[in-house]
CSV table of C-alpha atoms in Angstrom, one decimal:
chain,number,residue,atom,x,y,z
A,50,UNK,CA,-51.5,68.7,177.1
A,51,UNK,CA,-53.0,71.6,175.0
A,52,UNK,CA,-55.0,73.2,177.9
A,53,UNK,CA,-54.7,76.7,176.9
A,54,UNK,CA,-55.3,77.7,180.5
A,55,UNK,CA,-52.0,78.0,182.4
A,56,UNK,CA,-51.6,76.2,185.8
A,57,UNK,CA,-49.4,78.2,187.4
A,58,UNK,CA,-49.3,82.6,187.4
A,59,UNK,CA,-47.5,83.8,184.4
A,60,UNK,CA,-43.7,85.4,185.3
A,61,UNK,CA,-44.2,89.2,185.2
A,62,UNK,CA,-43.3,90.8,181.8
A,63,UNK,CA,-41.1,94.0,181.1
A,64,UNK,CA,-40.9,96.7,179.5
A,65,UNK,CA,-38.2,94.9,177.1
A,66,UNK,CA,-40.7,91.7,176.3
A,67,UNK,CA,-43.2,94.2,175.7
A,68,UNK,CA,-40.9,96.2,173.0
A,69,UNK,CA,-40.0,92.9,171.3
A,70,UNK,CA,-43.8,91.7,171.7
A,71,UNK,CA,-44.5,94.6,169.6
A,72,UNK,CA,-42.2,94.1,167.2
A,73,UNK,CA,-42.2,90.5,166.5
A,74,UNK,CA,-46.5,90.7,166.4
A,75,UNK,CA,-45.8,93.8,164.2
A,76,UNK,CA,-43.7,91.1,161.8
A,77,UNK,CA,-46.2,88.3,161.3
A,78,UNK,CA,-49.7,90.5,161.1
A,79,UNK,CA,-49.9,90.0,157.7
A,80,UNK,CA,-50.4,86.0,157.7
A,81,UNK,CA,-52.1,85.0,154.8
A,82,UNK,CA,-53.9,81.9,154.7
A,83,UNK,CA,-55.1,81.3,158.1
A,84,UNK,CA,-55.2,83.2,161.5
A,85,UNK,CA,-52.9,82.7,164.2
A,86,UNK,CA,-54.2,83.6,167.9
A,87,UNK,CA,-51.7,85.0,170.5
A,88,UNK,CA,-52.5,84.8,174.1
A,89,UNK,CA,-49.9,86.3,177.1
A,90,UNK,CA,-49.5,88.3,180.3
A,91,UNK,CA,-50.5,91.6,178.0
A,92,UNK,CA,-54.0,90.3,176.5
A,93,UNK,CA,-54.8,88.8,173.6
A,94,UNK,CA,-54.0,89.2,169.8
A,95,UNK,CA,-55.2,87.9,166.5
A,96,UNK,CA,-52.4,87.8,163.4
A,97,UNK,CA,-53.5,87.3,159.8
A,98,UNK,CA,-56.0,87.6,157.1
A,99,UNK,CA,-58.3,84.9,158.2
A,100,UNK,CA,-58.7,83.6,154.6
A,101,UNK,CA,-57.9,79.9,155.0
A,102,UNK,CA,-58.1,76.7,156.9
A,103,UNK,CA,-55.3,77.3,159.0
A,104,UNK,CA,-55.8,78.1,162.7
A,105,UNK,CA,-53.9,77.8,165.7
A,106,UNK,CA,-53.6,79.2,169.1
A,107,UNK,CA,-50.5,80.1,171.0
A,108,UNK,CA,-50.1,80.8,174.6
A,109,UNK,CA,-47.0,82.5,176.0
A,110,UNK,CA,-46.4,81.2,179.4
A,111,UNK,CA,-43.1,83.2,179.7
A,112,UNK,CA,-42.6,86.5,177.9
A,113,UNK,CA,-38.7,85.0,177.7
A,114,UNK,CA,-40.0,83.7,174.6
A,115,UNK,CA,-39.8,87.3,172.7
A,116,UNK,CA,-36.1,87.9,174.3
A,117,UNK,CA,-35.2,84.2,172.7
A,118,UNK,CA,-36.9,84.9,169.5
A,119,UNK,CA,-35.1,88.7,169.1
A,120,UNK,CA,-31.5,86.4,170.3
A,121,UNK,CA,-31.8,83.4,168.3
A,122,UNK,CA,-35.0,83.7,165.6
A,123,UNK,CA,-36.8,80.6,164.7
A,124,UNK,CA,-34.3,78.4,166.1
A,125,UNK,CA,-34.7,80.4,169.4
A,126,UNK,CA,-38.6,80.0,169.2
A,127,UNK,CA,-38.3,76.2,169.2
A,128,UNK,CA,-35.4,76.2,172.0
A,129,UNK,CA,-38.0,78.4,173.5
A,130,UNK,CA,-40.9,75.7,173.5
A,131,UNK,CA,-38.8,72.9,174.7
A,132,UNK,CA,-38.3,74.4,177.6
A,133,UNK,CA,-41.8,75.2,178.3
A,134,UNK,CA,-42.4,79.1,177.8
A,135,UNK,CA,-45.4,78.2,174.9
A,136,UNK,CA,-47.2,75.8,174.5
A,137,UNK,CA,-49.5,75.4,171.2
A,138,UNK,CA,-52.9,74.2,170.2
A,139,UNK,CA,-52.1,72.4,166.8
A,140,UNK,CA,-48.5,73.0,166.2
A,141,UNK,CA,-49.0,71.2,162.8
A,142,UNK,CA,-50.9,73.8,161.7
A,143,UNK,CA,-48.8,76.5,163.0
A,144,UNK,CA,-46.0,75.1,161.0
A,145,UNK,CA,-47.7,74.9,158.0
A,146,UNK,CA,-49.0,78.8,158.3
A,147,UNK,CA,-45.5,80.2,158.8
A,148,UNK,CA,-44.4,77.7,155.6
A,149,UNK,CA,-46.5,79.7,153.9
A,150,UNK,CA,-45.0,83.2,155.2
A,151,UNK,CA,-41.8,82.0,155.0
A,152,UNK,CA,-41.2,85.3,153.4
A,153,UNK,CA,-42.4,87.3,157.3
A,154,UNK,CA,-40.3,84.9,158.9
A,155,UNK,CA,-37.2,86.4,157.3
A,156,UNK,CA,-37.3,89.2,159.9
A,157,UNK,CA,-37.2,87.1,162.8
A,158,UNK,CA,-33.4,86.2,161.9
A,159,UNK,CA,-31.7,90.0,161.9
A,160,UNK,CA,-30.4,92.2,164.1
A,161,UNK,CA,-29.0,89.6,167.3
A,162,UNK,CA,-30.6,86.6,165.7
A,163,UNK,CA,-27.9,87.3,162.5
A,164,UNK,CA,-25.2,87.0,164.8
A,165,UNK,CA,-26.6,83.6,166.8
A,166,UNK,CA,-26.9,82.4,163.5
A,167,UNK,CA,-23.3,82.7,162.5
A,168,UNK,CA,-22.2,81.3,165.8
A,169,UNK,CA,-24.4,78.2,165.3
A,170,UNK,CA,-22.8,78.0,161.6
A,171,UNK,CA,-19.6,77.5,163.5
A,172,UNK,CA,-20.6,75.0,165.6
A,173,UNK,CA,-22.5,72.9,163.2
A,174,UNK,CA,-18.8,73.2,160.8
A,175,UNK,CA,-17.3,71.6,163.9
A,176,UNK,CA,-20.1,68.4,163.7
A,177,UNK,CA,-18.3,67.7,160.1
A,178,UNK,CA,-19.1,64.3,158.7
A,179,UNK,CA,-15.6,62.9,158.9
A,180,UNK,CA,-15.0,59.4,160.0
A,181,UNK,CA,-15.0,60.3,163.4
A,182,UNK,CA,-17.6,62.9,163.1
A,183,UNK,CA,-20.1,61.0,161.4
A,184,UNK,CA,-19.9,58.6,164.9
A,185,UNK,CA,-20.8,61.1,166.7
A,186,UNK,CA,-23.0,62.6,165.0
A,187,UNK,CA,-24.7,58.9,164.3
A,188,UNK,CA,-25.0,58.4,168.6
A,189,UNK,CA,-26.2,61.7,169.3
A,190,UNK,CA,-28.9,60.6,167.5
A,191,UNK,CA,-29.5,57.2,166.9
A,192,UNK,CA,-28.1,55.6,170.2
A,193,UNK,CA,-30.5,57.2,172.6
A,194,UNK,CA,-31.6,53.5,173.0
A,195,UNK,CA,-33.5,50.7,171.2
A,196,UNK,CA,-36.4,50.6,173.5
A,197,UNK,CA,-37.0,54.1,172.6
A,198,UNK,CA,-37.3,54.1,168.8
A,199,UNK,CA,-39.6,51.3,169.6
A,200,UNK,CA,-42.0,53.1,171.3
A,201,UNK,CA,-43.2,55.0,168.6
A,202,UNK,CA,-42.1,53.1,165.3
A,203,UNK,CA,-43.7,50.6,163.6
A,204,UNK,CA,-42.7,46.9,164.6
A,205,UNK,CA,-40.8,46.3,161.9
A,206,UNK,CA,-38.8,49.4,163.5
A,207,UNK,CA,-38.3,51.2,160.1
A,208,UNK,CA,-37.4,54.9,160.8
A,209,UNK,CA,-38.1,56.1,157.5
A,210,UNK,CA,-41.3,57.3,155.4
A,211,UNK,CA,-43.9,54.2,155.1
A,212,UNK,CA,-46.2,54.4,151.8
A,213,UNK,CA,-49.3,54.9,152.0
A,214,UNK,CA,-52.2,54.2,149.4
A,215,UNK,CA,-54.8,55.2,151.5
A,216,UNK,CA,-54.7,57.6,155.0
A,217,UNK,CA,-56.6,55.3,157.3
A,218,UNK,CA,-54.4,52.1,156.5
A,219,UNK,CA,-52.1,51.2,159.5
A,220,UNK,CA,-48.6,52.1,159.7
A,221,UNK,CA,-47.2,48.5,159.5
A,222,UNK,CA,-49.0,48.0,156.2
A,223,UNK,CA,-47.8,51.1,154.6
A,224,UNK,CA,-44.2,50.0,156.2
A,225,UNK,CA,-44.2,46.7,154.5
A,226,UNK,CA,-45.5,48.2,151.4
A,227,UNK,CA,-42.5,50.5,151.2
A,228,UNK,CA,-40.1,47.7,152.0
A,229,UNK,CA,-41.7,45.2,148.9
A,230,UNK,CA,-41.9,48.4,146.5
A,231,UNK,CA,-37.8,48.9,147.0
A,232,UNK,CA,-37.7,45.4,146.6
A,233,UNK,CA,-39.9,45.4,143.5
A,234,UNK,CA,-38.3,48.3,141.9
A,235,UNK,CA,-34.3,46.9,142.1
A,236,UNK,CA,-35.9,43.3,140.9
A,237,UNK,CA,-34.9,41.3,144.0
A,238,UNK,CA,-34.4,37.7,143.2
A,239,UNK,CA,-32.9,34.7,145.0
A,240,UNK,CA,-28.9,35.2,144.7
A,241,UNK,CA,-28.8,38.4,144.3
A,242,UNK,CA,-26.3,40.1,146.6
A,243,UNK,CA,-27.0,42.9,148.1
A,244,UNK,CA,-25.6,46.2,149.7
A,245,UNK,CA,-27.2,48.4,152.3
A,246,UNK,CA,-25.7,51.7,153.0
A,247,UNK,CA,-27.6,52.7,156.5
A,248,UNK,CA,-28.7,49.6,158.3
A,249,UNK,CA,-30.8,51.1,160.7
A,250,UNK,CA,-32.3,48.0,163.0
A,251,UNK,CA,-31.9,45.6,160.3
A,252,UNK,CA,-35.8,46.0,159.0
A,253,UNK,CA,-34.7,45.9,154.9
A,254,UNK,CA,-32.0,43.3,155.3
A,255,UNK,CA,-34.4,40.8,157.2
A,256,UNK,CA,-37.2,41.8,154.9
A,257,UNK,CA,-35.5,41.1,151.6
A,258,UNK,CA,-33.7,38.2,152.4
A,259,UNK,CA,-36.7,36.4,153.9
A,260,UNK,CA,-38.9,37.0,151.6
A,261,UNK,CA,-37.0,37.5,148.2
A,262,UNK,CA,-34.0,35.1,149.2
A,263,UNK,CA,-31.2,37.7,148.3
A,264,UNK,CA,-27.8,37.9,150.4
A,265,UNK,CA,-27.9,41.5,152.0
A,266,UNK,CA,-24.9,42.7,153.2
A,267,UNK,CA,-25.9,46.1,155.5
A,268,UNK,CA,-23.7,48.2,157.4
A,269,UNK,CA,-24.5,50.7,160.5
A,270,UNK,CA,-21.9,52.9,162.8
A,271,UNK,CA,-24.7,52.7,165.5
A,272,UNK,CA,-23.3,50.6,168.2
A,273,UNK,CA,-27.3,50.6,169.2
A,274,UNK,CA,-28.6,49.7,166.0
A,275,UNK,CA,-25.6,46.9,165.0
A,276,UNK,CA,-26.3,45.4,168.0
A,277,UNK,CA,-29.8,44.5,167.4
A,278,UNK,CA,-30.0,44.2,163.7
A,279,UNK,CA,-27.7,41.2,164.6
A,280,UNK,CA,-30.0,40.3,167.3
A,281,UNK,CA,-33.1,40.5,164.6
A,282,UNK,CA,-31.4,38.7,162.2
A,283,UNK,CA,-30.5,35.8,164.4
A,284,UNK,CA,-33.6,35.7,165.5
A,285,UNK,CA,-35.1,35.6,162.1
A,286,UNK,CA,-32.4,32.5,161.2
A,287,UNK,CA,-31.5,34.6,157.8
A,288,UNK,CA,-27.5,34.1,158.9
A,289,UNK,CA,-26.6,32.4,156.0
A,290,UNK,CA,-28.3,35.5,154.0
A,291,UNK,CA,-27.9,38.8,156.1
A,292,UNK,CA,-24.0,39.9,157.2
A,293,UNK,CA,-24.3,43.1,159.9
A,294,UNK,CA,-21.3,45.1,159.4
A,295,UNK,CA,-20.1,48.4,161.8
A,296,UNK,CA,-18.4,50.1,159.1
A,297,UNK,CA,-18.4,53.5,157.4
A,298,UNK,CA,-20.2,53.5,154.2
A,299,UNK,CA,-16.3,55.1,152.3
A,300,UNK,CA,-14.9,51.9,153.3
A,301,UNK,CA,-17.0,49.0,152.3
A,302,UNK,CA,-15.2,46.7,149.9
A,303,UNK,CA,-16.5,44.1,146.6
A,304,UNK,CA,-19.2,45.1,144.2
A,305,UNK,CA,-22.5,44.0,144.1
A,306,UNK,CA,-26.2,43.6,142.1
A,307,UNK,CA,-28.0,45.6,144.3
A,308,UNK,CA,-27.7,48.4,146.7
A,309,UNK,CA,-30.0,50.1,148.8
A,310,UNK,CA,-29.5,53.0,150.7
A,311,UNK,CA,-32.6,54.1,152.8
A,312,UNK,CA,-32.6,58.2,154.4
A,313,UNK,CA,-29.0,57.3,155.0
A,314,UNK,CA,-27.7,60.2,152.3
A,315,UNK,CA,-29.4,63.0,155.0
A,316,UNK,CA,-26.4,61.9,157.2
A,317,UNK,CA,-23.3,62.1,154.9
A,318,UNK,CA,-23.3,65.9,154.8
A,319,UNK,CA,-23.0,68.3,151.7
A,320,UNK,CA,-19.5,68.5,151.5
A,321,UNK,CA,-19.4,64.6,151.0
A,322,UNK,CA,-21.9,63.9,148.5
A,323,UNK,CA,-19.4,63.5,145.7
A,324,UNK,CA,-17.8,60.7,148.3
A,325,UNK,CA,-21.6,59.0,148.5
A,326,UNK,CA,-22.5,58.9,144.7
A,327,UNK,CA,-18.7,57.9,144.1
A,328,UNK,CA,-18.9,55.0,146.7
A,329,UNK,CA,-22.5,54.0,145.2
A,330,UNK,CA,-21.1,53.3,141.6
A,331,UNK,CA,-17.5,51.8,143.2
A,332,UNK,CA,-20.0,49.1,145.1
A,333,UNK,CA,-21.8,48.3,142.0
A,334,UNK,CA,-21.3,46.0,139.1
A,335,UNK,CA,-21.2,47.7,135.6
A,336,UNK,CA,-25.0,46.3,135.6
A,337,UNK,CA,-25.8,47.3,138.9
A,338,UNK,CA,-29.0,49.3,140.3
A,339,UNK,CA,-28.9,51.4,143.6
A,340,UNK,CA,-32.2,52.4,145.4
A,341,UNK,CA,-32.1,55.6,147.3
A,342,UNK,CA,-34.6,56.6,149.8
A,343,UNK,CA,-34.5,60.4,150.1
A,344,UNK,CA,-35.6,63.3,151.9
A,345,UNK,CA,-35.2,66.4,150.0
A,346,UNK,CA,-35.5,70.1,149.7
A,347,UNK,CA,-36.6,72.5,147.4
A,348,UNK,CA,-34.2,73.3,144.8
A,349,UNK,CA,-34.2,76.8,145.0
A,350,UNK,CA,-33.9,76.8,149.0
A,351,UNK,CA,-30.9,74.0,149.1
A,352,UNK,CA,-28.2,76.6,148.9
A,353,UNK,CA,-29.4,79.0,152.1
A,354,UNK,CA,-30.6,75.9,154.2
A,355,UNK,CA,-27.2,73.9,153.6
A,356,UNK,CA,-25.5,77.1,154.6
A,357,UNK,CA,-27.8,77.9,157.9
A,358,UNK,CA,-28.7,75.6,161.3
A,359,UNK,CA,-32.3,74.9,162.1
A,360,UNK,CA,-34.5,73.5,164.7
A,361,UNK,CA,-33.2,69.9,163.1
A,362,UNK,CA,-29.7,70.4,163.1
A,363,UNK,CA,-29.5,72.2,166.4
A,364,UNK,CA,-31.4,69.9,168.6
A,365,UNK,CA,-32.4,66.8,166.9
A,366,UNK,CA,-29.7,65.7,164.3
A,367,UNK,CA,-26.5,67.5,164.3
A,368,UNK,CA,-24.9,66.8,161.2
A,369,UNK,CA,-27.6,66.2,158.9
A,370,UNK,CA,-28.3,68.2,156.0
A,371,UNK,CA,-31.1,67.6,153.7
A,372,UNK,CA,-30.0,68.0,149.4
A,373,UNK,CA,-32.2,69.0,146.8
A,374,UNK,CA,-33.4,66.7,144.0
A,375,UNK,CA,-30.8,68.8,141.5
A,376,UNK,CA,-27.6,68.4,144.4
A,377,UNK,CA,-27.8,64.6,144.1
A,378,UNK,CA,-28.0,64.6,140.1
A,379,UNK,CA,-25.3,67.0,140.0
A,380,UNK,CA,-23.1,65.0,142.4
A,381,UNK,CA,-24.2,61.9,140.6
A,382,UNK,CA,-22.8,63.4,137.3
A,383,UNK,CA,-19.6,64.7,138.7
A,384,UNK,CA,-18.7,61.6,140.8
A,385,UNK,CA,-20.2,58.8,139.1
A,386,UNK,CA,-21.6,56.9,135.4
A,387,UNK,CA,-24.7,56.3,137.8
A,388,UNK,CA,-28.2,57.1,135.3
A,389,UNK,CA,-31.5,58.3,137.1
A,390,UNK,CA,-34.2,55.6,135.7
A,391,UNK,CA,-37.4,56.2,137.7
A,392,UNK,CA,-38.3,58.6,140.6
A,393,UNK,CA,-40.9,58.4,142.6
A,394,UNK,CA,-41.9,61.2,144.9
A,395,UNK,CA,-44.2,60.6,148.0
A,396,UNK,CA,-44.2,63.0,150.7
A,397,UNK,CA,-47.7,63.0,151.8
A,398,UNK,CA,-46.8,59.5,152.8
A,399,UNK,CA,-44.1,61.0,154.6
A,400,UNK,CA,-46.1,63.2,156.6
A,401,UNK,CA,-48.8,60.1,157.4
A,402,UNK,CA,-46.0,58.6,158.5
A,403,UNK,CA,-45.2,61.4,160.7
A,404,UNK,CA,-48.5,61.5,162.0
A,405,UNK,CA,-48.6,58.1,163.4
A,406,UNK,CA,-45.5,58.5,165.0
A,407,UNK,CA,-45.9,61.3,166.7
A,408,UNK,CA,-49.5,59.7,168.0
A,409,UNK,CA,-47.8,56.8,169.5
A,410,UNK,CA,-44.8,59.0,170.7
A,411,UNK,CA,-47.5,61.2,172.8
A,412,UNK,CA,-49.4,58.1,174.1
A,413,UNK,CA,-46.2,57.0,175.4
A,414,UNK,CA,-45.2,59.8,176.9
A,415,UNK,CA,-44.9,58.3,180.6
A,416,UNK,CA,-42.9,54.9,179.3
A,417,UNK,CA,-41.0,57.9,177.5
A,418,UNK,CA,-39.8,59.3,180.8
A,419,UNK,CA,-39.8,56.1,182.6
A,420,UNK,CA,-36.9,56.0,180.5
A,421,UNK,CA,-35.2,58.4,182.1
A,422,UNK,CA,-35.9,61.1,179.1
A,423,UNK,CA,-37.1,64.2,180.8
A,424,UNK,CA,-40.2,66.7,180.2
A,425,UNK,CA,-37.8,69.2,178.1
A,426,UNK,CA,-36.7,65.9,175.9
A,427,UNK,CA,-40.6,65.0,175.2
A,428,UNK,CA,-41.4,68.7,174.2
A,429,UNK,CA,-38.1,68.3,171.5
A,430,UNK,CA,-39.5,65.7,169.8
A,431,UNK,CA,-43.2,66.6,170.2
A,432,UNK,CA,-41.9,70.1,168.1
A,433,UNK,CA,-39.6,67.8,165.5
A,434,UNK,CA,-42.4,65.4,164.7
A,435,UNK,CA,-44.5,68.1,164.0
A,436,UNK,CA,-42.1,70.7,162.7
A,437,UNK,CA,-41.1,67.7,160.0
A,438,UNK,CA,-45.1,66.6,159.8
A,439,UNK,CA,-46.0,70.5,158.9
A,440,UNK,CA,-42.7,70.5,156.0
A,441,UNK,CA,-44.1,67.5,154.5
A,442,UNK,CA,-47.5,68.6,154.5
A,443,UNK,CA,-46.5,72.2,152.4
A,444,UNK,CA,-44.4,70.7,150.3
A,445,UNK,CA,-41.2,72.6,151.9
A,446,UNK,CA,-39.8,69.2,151.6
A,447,UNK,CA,-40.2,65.9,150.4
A,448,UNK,CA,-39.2,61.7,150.1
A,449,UNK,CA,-38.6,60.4,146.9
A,450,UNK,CA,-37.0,56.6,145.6
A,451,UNK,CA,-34.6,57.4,142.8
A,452,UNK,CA,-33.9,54.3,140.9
A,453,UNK,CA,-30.3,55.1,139.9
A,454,UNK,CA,-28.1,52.4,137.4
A,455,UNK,CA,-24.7,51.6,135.8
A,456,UNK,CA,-24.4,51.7,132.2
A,457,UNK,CA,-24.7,48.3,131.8
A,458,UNK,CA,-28.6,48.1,133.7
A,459,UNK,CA,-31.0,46.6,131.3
A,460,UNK,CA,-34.1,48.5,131.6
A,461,UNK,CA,-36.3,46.8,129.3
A,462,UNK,CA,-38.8,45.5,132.2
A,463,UNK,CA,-40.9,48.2,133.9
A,464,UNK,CA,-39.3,48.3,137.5
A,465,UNK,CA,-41.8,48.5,140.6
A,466,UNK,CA,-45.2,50.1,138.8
A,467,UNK,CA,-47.2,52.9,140.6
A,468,UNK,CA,-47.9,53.7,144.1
């Protein structure tokens, strides 16, 4: 897959890829940190101080990469490698060295790529997080099919960060550990009853009530997922404890002990985060604790990436947006009495998690496209696992569990303990 010799002869180059060859090279020669490699039709080319651990090799296969890049920036560079005109030795590490020059990459996104980007900022406005919206959104995503997501996840099919205590553990241990340490941390007992914002395929609900005998009531608007969380918790015999709802999150009814809410808050969007930590604190009793599963941003950055559209966004999950740590306690404060008792942050986990996941997705690459998923669909998500993998790594982003609780919470019982 990373044979950096090509098969086939390279499509001629112009006078225009050379001029934007130049430029963009000219843009990212001061790497520091690592050393990037750059092979194409006009030779060879080495980019960056050299000082560091970070290496990677790019091939150009097709100089339309430059005229994508000069059109469309970074979000034109990915475009570019699903369909094929690069390919890339360790793309993690590529990631990671342009995290670290975020500061060159600024100059991949004027001139035409300003303009693109305001276009795509009008078309992500149009994938608004209204009831209807946030369908779509949801099966653009989610409802590429169950037998998918099972190629790659772990078996308890939880598509969110595991945690991990140590790297070389398996994925389905560091799964289950991150299912008992949300358990541990909202005090699960038998009769509690429970509300899960974000079903997914039913992997919490079936976990909790099984094996701390709570009711869960969870809610997806996944046709995919509803159907076989139902299917899981049948099949599990938890009836009696686990209800499988297809409703949006604004219009659950009752108030419970418990609620959980696992990477669900990455699909609300910005502009309804007020809704989500109001909704949290309507579902709760005045003693009630809410566990949220988060991916977040750094501070600082929140504002320009909830304003701009990114590989994510464009091609993966359209819709999503990703708050800062300081977003959700602000909207917390304006919409709600909820209290932030604990945090834990563990993105290295995250990018583990990644990591095994985008191992499993590679060695199924043929069930992939026996599927029916082409080559162009495997490169999207080969670049997304390791775009995210690369974020997590650098710290660009992270995962934490914010332990958030009503006024009335007794917290005099440490809640979950240490990873």
């Amino acid at each position: 897959m990373n044979n950096l010799t090509p098969s086939v002869a390279l499509p001629r180059a112009g006078a225009l890829d050379a001029f934007l060859r130049r430029r963009l090279l000219a843009q990212l020669a001061p790497l520091r940190d690592g050393q990037l490699r750059v092979r194409d039709a006009f030779g060879e080319v080495l980019l960056g101080n050299g000082h560091g651990p970070l290496q990677a090799t790019v091939t150009i296969d097709d100089p339309a990469f430059y005229r994508k890049v000069a059109a469309q920036g970074s979000v034109g560079a990915g475009e570019s490698y699903i369909h094929g005109d690069w390919r890339c030795d360790d793309l993690v590490a590529l990631v990671r060295l342009l995290v670290r020059n975020r500061d060159l990459l600024d100059g991949m996104e004027r001139g035409p790529a300003r303009a693109a980007g305001w276009l795509l900022r009008g078309w992500n406005r149009l994938r608004r997080n209204s009831r209807e919206g946030s369908r779509r959104n949801i099966a653009a995503h989610y409802d590429l099919g169950n037998d998918f997501f099972a190629l790659f996840l772990s078996s308890d099919l939880m598509y969110s960060s595991a945690l991990y205590a140590q790297a070389d553990e398996t994925l389905e241990v560091a799964s289950t550990r991150k299912l008992d340490r949300i358990c541990q941390q909202l005090r699960l007992q038998p009769g509690d009853r429970v509300v899960e914002i974000g079903t997914g395929w039913g992997g919490f609900a079936v976990h909790a009530a099984r094996n701390y005998g709570c009711h869960v009531t969870t809610t997806t608007i996944s046709a995919e997922q509803h159907a076989l969380a139902v299917q899981r918790v049948q099949d599990a015999g938890l009836q009696d404890r686990v209800s499988v709802l297809m409703q949006d999150y604004r219009d659950l009814q009752g108030q419970f002990d418990k609620l959980v809410s696992i990477e669900m808050i990455e699909a609300i969007g910005a502009e309804f985060l007020d809704t989500y930590m109001g909704t949290l604190q309507r579902l709760l009793k005045p003693e009630g604790v809410a566990l949220l599963q988060a991916i977040t941003i750094e501070d600082h950055r929140y504002e320009q990436a909830r304003r701009s559209v990114d590989y994510i966004k464009r091609f993966v999950f359209p819709g999503s947006f990703i708050p800062s740590i300081n977003a959700i306690m602000a909207a917390k404060t304006r919409a709600s009495d909820l209290q932030l008792v604990a945090q834990q942050d563990f993105g290295h986990s995250y990018a583990l998690t990644l990591r095994a996941w985008r191992q499993r997705f590679l060695a199924q690459r043929a069930a992939v496209q026996a599927q029916g998923f082409d080559e162009r669909f495997c490169r999207l998500w080969e670049f997304y696992l390791a775009y995210c993998e690369g974020g997590f790594l650098e710290r660009s982003i992270g995962v934490s569990h914010l332990l958030l609780a009503r006024p009335g919470y007794c917290t005099d019982v440490p809640a979950g303990g240490e990873a």
